[in-house]
Coordinates of C-alpha atoms and ligand atoms in Angstrom, one line a residue:
X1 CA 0.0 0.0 0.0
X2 CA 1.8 3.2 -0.9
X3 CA -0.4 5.6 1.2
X4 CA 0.6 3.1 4.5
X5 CA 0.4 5.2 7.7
X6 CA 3.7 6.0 9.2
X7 CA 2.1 4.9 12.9
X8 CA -0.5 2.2 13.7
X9 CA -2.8 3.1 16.2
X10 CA -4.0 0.4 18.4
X11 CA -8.0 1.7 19.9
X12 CA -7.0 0.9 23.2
X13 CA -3.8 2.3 23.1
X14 CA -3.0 6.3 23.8
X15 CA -0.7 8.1 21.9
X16 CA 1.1 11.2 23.8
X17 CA -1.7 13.7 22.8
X18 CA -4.4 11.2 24.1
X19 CA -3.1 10.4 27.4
X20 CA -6.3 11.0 30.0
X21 CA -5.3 13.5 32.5
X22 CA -7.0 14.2 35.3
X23 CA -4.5 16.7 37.2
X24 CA -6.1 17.0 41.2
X25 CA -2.9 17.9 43.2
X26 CA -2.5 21.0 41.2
X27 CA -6.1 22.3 42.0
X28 CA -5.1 22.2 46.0
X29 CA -4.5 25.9 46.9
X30 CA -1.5 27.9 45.7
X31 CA 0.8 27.7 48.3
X32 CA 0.8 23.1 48.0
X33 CA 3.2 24.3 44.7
X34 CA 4.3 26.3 42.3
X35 CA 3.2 26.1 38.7
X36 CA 6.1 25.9 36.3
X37 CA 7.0 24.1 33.2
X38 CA 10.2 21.8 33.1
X39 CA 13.5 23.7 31.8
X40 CA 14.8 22.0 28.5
X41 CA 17.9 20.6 28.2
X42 CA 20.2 23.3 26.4
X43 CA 21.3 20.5 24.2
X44 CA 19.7 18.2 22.4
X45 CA 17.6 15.4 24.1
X46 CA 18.1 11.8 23.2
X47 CA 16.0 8.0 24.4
X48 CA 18.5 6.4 26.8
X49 CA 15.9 4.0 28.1
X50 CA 12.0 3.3 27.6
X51 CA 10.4 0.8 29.8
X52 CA 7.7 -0.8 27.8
X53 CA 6.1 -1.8 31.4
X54 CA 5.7 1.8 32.5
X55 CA 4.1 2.5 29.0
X56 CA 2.1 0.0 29.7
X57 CA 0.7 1.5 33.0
X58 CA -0.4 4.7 31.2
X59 CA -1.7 2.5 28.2
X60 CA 0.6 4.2 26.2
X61 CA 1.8 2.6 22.5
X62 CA 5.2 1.8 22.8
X63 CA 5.8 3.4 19.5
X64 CA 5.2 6.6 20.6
X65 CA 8.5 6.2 22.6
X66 CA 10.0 6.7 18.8
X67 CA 9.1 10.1 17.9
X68 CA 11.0 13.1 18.4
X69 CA 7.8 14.4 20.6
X70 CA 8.4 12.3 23.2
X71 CA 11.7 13.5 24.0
X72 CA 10.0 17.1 23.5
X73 CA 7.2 16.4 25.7
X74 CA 8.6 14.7 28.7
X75 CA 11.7 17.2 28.7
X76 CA 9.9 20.6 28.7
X77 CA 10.4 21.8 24.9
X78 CA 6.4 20.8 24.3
X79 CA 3.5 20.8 26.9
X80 CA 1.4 17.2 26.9
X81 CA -1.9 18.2 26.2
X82 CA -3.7 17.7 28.9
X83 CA -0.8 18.3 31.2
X84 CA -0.5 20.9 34.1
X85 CA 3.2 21.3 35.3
X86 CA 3.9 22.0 39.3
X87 CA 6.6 21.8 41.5
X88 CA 5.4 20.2 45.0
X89 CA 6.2 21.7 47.9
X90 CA 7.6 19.8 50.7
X91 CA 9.6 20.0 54.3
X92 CA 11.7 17.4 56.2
X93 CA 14.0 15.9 58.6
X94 CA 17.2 15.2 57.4
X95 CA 19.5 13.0 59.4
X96 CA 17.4 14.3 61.9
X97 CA 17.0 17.9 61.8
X98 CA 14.1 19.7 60.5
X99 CA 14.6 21.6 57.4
X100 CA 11.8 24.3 56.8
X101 CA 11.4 24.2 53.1
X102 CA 12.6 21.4 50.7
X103 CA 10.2 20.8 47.8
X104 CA 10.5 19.8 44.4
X105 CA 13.9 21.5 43.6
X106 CA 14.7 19.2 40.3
X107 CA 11.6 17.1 39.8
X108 CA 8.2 18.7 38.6
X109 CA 5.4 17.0 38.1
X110 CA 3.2 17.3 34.7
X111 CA -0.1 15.9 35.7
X112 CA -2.0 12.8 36.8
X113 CA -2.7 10.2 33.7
X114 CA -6.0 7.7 34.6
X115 CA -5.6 4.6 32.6
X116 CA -8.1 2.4 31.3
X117 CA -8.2 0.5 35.0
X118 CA -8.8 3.8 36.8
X119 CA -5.6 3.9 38.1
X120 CA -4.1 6.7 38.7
X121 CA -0.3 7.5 37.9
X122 CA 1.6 10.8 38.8
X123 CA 4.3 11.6 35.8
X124 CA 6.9 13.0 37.5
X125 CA 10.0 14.6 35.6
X126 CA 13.4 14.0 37.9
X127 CA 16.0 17.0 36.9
X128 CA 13.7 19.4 35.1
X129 CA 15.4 22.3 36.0
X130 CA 15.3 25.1 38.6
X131 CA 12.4 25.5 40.4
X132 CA 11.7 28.1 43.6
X133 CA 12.6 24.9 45.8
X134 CA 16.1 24.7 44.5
X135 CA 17.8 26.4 47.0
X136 CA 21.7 25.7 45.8
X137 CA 21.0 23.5 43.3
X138 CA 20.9 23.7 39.8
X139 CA 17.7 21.7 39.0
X140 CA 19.5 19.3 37.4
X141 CA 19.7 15.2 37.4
X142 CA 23.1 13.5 36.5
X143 CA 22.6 10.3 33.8
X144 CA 24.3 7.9 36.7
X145 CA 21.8 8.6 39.3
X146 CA 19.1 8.6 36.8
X147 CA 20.1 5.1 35.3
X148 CA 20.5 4.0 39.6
X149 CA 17.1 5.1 39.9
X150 CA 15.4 3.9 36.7
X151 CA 16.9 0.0 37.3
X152 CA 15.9 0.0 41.0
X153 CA 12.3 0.7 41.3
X154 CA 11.9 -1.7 38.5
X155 CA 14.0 -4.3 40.1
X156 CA 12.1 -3.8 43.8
X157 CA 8.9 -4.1 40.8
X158 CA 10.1 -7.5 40.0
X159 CA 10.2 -8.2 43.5
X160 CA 7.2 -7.6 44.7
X161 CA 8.2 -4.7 46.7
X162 CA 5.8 -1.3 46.8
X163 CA 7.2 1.2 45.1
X164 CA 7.2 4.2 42.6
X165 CA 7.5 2.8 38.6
X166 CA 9.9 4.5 35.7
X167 CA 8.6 4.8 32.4
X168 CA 12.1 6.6 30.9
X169 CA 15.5 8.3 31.0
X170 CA 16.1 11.1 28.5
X171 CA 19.7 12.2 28.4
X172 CA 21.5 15.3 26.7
X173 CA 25.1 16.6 26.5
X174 CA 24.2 19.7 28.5
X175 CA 26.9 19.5 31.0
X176 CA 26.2 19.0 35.1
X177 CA 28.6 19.9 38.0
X178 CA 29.0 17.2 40.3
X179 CA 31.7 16.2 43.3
X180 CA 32.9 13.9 41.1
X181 CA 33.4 16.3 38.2
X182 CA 31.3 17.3 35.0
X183 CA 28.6 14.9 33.9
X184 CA 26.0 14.9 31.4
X185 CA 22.3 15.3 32.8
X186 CA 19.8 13.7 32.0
X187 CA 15.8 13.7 33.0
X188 CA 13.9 10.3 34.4
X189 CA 10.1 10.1 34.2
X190 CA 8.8 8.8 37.2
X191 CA 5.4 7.2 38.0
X192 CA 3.6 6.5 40.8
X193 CA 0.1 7.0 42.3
X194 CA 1.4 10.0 44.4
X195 CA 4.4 11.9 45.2
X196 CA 2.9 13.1 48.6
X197 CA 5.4 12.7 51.3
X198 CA 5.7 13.0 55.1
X199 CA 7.4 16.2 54.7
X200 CA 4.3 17.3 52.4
X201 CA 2.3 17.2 56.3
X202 CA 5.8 18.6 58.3
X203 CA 5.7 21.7 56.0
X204 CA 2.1 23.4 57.2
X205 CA 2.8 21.9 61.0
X206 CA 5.6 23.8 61.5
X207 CA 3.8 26.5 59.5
X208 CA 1.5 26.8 61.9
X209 CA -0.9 26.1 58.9
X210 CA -3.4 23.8 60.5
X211 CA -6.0 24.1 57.7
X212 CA -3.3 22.8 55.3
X213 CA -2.7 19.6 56.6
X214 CA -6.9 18.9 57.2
X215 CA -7.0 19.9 53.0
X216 CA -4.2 17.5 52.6
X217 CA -5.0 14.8 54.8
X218 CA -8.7 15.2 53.1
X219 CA -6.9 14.9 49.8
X220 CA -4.9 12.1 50.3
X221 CA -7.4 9.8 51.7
X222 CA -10.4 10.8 49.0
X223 CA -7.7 9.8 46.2
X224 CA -5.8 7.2 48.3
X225 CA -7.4 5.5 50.7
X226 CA -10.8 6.3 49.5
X227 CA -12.5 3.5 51.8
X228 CA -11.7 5.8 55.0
X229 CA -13.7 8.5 53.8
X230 CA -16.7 7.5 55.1
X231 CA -15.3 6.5 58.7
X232 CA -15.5 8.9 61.8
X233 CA -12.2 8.7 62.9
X234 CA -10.8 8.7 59.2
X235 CA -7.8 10.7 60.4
X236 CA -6.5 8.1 63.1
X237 CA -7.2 5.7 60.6
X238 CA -5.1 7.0 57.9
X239 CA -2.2 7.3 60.2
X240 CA -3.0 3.9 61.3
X241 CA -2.6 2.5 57.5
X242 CA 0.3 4.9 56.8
X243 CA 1.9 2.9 59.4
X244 CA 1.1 -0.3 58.9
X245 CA 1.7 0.1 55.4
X246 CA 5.4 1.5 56.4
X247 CA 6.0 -1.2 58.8
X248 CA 5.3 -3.8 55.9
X249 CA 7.8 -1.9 53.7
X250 CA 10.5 -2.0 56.1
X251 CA 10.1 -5.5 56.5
X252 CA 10.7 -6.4 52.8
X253 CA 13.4 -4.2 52.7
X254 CA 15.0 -6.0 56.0
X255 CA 14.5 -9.7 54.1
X256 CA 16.0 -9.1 50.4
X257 CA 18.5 -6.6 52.1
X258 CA 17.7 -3.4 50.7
X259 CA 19.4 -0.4 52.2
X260 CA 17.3 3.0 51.3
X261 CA 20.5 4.9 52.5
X262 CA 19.0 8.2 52.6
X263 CA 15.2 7.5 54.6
X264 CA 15.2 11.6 55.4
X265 CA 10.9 12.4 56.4
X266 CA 11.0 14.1 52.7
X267 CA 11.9 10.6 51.2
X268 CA 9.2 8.6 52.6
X269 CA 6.4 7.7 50.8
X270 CA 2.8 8.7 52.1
X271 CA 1.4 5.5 50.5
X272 CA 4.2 3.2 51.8
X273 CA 6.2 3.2 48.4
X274 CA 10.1 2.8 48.4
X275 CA 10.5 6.6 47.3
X276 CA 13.5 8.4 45.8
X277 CA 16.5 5.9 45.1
X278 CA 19.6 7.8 45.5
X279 CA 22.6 6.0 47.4
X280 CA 20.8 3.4 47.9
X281 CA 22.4 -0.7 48.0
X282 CA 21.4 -4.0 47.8
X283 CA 23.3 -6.8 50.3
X284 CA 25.9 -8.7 49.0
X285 CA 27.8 -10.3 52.2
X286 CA 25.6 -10.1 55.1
X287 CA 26.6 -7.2 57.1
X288 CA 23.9 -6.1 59.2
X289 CA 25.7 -2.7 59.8
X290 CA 25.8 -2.2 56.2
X291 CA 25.9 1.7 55.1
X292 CA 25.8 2.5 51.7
X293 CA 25.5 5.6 51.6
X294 CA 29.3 7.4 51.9
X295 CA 28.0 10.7 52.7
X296 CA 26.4 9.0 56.1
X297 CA 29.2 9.1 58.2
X298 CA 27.4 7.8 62.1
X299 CA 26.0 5.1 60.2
X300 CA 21.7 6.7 61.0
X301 CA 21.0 4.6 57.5
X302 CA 22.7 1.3 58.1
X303 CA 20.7 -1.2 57.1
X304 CA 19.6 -3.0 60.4
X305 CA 18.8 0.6 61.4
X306 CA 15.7 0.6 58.7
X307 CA 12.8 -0.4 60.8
X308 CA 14.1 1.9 63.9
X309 CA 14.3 5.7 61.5
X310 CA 11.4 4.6 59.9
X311 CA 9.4 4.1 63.3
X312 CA 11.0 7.7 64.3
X313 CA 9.5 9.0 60.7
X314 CA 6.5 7.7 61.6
X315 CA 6.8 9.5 64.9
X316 CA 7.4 13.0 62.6
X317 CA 3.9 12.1 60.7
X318 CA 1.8 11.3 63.6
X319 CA 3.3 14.8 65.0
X320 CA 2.9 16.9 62.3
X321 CA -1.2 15.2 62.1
X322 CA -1.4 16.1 65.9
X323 CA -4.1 18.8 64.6
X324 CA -6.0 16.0 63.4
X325 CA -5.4 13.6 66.1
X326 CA -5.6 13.4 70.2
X327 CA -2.5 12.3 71.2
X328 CA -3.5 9.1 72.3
X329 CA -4.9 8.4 68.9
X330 CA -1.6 9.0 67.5
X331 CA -0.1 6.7 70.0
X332 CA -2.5 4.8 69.2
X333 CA -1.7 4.2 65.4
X334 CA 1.8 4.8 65.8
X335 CA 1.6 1.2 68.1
X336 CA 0.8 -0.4 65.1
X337 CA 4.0 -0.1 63.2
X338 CA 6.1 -3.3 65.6
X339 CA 3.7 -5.8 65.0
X340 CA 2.7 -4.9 61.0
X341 CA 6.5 -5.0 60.3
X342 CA 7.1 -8.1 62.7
X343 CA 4.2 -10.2 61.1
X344 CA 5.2 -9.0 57.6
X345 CA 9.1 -10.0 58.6
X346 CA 8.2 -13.5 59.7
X347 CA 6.1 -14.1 56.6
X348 CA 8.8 -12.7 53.9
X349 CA 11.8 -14.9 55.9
X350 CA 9.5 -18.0 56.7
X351 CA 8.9 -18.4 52.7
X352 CA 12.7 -17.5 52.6
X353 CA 13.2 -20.8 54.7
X354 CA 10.6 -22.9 52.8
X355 CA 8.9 -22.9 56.0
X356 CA 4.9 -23.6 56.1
X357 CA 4.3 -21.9 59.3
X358 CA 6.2 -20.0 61.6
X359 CA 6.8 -21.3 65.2
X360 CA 8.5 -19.4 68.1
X361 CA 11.5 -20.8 68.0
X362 CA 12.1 -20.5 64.6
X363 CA 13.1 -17.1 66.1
X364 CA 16.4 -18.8 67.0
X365 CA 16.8 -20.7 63.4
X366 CA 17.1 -17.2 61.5
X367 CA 19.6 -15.6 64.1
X368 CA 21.4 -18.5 64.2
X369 CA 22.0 -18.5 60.5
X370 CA 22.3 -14.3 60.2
X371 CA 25.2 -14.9 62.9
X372 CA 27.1 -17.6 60.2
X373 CA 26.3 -15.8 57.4
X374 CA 28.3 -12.8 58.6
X375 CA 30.8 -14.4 60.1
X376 CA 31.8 -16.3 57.3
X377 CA 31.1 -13.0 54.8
X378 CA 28.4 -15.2 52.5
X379 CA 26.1 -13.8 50.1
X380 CA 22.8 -12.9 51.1
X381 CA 21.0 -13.0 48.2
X382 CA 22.9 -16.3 46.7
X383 CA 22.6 -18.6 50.2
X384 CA 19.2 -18.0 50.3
X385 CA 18.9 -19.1 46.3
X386 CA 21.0 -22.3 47.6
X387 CA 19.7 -23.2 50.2
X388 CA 15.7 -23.3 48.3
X389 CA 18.1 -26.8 46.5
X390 CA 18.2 -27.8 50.0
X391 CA 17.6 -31.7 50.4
X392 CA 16.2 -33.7 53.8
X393 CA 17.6 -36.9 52.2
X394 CA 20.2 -38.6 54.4
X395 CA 23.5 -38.6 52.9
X396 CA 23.1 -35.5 50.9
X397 CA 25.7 -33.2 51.3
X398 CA 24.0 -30.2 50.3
X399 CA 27.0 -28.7 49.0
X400 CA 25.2 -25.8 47.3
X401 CA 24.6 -23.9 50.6
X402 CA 27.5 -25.7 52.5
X403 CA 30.5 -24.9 49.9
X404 CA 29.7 -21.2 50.3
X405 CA 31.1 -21.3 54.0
X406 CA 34.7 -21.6 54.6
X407 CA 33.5 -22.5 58.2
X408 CA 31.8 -26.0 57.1
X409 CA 31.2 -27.2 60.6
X410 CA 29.3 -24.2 61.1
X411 CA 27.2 -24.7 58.5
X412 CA 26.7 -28.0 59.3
X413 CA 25.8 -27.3 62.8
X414 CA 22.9 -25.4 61.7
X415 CA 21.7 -27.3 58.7
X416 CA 21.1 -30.0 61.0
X417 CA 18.5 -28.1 63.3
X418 CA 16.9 -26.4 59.7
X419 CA 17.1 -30.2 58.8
X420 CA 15.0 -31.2 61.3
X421 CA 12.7 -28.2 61.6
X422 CA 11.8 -29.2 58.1
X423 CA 10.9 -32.8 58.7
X424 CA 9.1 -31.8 62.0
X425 CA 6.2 -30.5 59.5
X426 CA 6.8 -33.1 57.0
X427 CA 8.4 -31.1 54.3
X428 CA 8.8 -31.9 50.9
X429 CA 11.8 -31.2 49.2
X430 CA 10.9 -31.1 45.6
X431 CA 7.3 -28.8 46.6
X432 CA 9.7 -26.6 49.0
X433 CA 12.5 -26.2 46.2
X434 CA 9.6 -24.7 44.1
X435 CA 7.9 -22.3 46.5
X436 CA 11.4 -21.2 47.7
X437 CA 12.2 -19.9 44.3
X438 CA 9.7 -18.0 44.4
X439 CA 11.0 -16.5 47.7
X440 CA 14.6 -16.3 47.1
X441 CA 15.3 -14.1 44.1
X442 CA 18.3 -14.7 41.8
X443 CA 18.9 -11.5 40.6
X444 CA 19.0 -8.1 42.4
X445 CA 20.8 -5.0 41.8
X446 CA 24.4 -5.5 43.3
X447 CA 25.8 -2.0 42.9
X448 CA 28.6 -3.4 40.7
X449 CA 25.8 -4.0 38.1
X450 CA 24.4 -0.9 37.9
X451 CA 28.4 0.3 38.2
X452 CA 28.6 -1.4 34.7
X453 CA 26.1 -0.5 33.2
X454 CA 26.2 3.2 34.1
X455 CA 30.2 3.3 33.0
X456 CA 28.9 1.8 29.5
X457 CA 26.5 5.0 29.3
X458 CA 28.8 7.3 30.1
X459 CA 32.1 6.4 28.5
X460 CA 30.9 4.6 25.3
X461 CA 26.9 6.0 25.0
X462 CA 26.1 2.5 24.8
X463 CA 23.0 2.1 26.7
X464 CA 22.5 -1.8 26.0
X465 CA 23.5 -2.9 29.7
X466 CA 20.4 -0.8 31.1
X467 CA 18.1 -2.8 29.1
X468 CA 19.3 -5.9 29.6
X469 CA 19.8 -5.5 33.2
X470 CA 15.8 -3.9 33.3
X471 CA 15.3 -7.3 31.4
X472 CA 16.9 -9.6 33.9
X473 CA 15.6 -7.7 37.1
X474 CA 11.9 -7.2 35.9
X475 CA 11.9 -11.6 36.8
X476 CA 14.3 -12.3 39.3
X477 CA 13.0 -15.0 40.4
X478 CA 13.1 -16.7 37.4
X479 CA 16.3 -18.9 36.4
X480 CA 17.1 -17.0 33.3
X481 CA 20.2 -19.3 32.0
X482 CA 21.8 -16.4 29.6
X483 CA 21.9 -14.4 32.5
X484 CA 23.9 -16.5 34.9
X485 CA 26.3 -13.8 35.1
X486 CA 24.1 -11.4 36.4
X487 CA 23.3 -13.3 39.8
X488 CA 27.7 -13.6 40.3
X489 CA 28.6 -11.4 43.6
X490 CA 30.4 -8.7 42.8
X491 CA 34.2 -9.1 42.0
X492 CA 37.0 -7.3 43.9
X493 CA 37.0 -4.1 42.6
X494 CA 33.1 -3.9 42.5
X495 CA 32.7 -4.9 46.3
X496 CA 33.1 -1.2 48.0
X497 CA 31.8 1.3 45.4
X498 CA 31.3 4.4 47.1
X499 CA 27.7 5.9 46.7
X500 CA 27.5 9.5 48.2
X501 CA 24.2 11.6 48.2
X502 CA 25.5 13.3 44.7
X503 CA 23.5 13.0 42.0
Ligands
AMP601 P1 17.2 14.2 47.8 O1 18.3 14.0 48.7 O2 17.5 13.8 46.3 O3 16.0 13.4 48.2 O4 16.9 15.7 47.7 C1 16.6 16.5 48.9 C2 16.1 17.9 48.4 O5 17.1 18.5 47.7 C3 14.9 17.9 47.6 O6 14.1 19.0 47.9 C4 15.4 18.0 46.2 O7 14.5 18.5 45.3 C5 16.6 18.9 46.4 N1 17.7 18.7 45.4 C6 18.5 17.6 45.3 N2 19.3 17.8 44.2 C7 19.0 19.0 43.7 C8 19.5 19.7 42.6 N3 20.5 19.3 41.8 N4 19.0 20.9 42.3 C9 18.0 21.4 43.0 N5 17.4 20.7 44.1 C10 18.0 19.5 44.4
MG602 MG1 14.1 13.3 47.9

């Protein structure tokens, strides 16, 4: 056919000029955010990476990723119809001390798209230039910390963990000061069903603006937790699911062995979402002191400290909703978060042990093995993938799990009680093998990966690695033979990267 269209258009697929907005946070009074458009790049944009699955949440035709509009639209040189830019305002604690005014100081946010399902997903643009919030910043986003971003809420995606969604990285040669030196920004397109923070309730509480957080609270619930509208004591329910929710997320970060490294009241998700991935670090050798981010020199954000600052954010929320709340109410909720994240603990790490129930003293089976595992410097994420080829059978040597230790006996000391914990509820090993796959991921994001594929980008604009990687991490619990190499613990020179807060 010689008069073939140039695009196919699918009827229940949007293009970028049919995307259905429905743009609520920016109808909230004036002083929630400031209207702006995102800054273009001052040189040319280019695709580093689309994710088809984030396309996919909006209902958007992957094709559209191809045009030159898309670049246009998503870095600021076009306006998506529909679209209704604004910078959110936010406040904070960081590392403990309240900071008055943060806000969106690189990120803007271009509207609300409803898809088909009703869902509702924020597109949020990650270095789109100066805004009012950006104090001493230059608005921008570097292409590392965009590519860090971009692979990890995917990966935490693949593994079942709640968090915000990326549906792109646009890069450009426009040059960006960093510690490290000059680096080429780029923007990442965020998603997520909201971008409201705990800071977005600190902010009017220390404003003394009381009316603000009732307008807010209001807000969030009617779009968020819409079944508490109709409750009388909505507010000390909210804070009640705020927490729970948050307890829940600190206890899948505690069993794949995700360190946030910067989990600042401003970086925490109102909706319980893993929010704002900046030096943040998977596990390799158990280490429950494990900091990765440089920058955090007393340790606040080591990883066994998760569920503790989290609990203390929570304590910044309930405060800062303490025109909402009696105290007791917020006491109350706030005695909620121990027992959701405990529960949700000994769920995630009884799967992890193949385990069909969890009994008290299996308490003493998971220290026990924490204790060995970093004393002998093993591989989080790989014993766990090991041990799920466990076997019961007299006279297997189990060498999987064993050959990891250089301490055998120690091994063998505890495989021993696991061994009989599992024939005490007449465990099966080839039905246990299976439902501990599921359990025990093979892949996650060792810092040395995203090292790679970041180094690629930079020095040789290849941007192959991200893809692949966003292939492997989107199923990481599957086996994935060509991709063996991806679930290798890091080498030497990849074991002690050094991730600061620059980005
Ligand atoms: P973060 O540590 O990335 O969560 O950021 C903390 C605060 O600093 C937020 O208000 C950010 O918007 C702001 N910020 C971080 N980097 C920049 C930057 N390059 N330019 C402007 N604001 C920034
Ligand atoms: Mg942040």
């Amino acid at each position: 056919m010689r008069l073939a269209p140039d695009r196919h258009y699918d009827a229940f697929m949007s293009t970028l000029e049919t995307l259905r907005f429905d743009n609520t946070y920016v109808k909230l009074p004036d002083i929630f955010g400031v209207k702006l458009n995102p800054t273009p790049f001052s040189k040319p944009p280019y695709l580093v990476s689309f994710n088809p699955e984030g396309g996919a949440l909006l209902d958007l035709d992957p094709r559209e990723a191809g045009r030159t509009e898309f670049l246009e639209y998503f870095t600021g040189a076009r306006i998506l119809p529909g679209s209704n830019p604004v910078a959110m305002l936010y406040a904070g604690h960081q590392f403990g001390h309240y900071v008055p005014q943060l806000g969106d100081g690189r990120a803007i946010l271009l509207g609300e798209v409803v898809n088909q399902a009703g869902e509702r997903w924020d597109l949020h643009v990650k270095g789109a230039g100066l805004t009012p919030f950006s104090r001493d910043g230059d608005g921008r986003a570097v292409l590392r910390s965009t590519i860090r971003e971009y692979l990890c809420s995917e990966a935490m995606h693949g593994l079942g963990i709640p968090t915000t969604r990326a549906l792109c990285i646009i890069g450009s040669d426009e040059e960006v000061l960093r510690e490290e030196g000059v680096e080429s920004g780029a923007m990442l397109v965020r998603l997520s069903p909201s971008h409201v923070r705990f800071g977005s309730f600190e902010v009017f509480y220390y404003r003394n603006q009381h009316d603000s957080i009732r307008l807010l609270a209001d807000y969030v619930i009617a779009h968020h937790f819409p079944h508490l509208a109709v409750v009388g004591d909505k507010y000390l329910q909210f804070l009640t699911e705020v927490v729970t929710r948050t307890g829940r997320l600190m206890a899948e970060w505690q069993a794949v062995g995700f360190a946030h490294g910067v989990m600042n009241t401003d970086n925490m998700s109102i909706l319980g979402l893993t929010l704002d991935y900046g030096p943040f670090g998977f596990l390799d050798d158990y280490n429950p002191g494990f900091i990765c981010n440089h920058s955090d020199r007393g340790g606040r954000y080591a990883f066994h400290r998760q569920p503790t600052i989290a609990n203390w954010n929570l304590h910044a929320l309930a405060e800062a909703l303490l025109p909402l709340l009696t105290e007791e109410q917020a006491k109350e909720a706030l005695a909620v978060f121990e027992p959701a994240m405990v529960a949700r603990y000994r769920e995630l790490m009884q799967r992890k042990f193949g385990l069909t129930e969890w009994r008290t003293d299996d308490a003493e089976l998971l220290t026990g093995l924490l204790a060995i595992l970093h004393a002998n410097h093993i591989d989080y994420t790989n014993f766990f993938r090991a041990l799920g080829r466990f076997s019961t059978e007299d006279g297997v040597p189990n060498s999987d799990p064993r050959d990891m230790f250089v301490d055998r006996s120690a091994f063998d000391a505890w495989a021993r009680r696991y061994r009989e914990r599992l024939l005490s509820e007449g465990s099966k090993n080839e039905d246990r093998q299976r439902r501990m796959n599921r359990a025990n991921p093979k892949y996650v994001l060792r810092n040395y990966l995203a090292h790679q594929a970041i180094a690629l980008a930079r020095e040789k604009r290849d941007f192959s690695e991200i893809d692949r990687l966003l292939t492997v991490l989107r199923d990481p619990y599957a086996e994935q033979p060509t991709m063996e190499r991806y679930a290798i613990p890091p080498p030497d020179w990849g074991k002690h990267l050094a991730v600061s807060c620059s980005s």
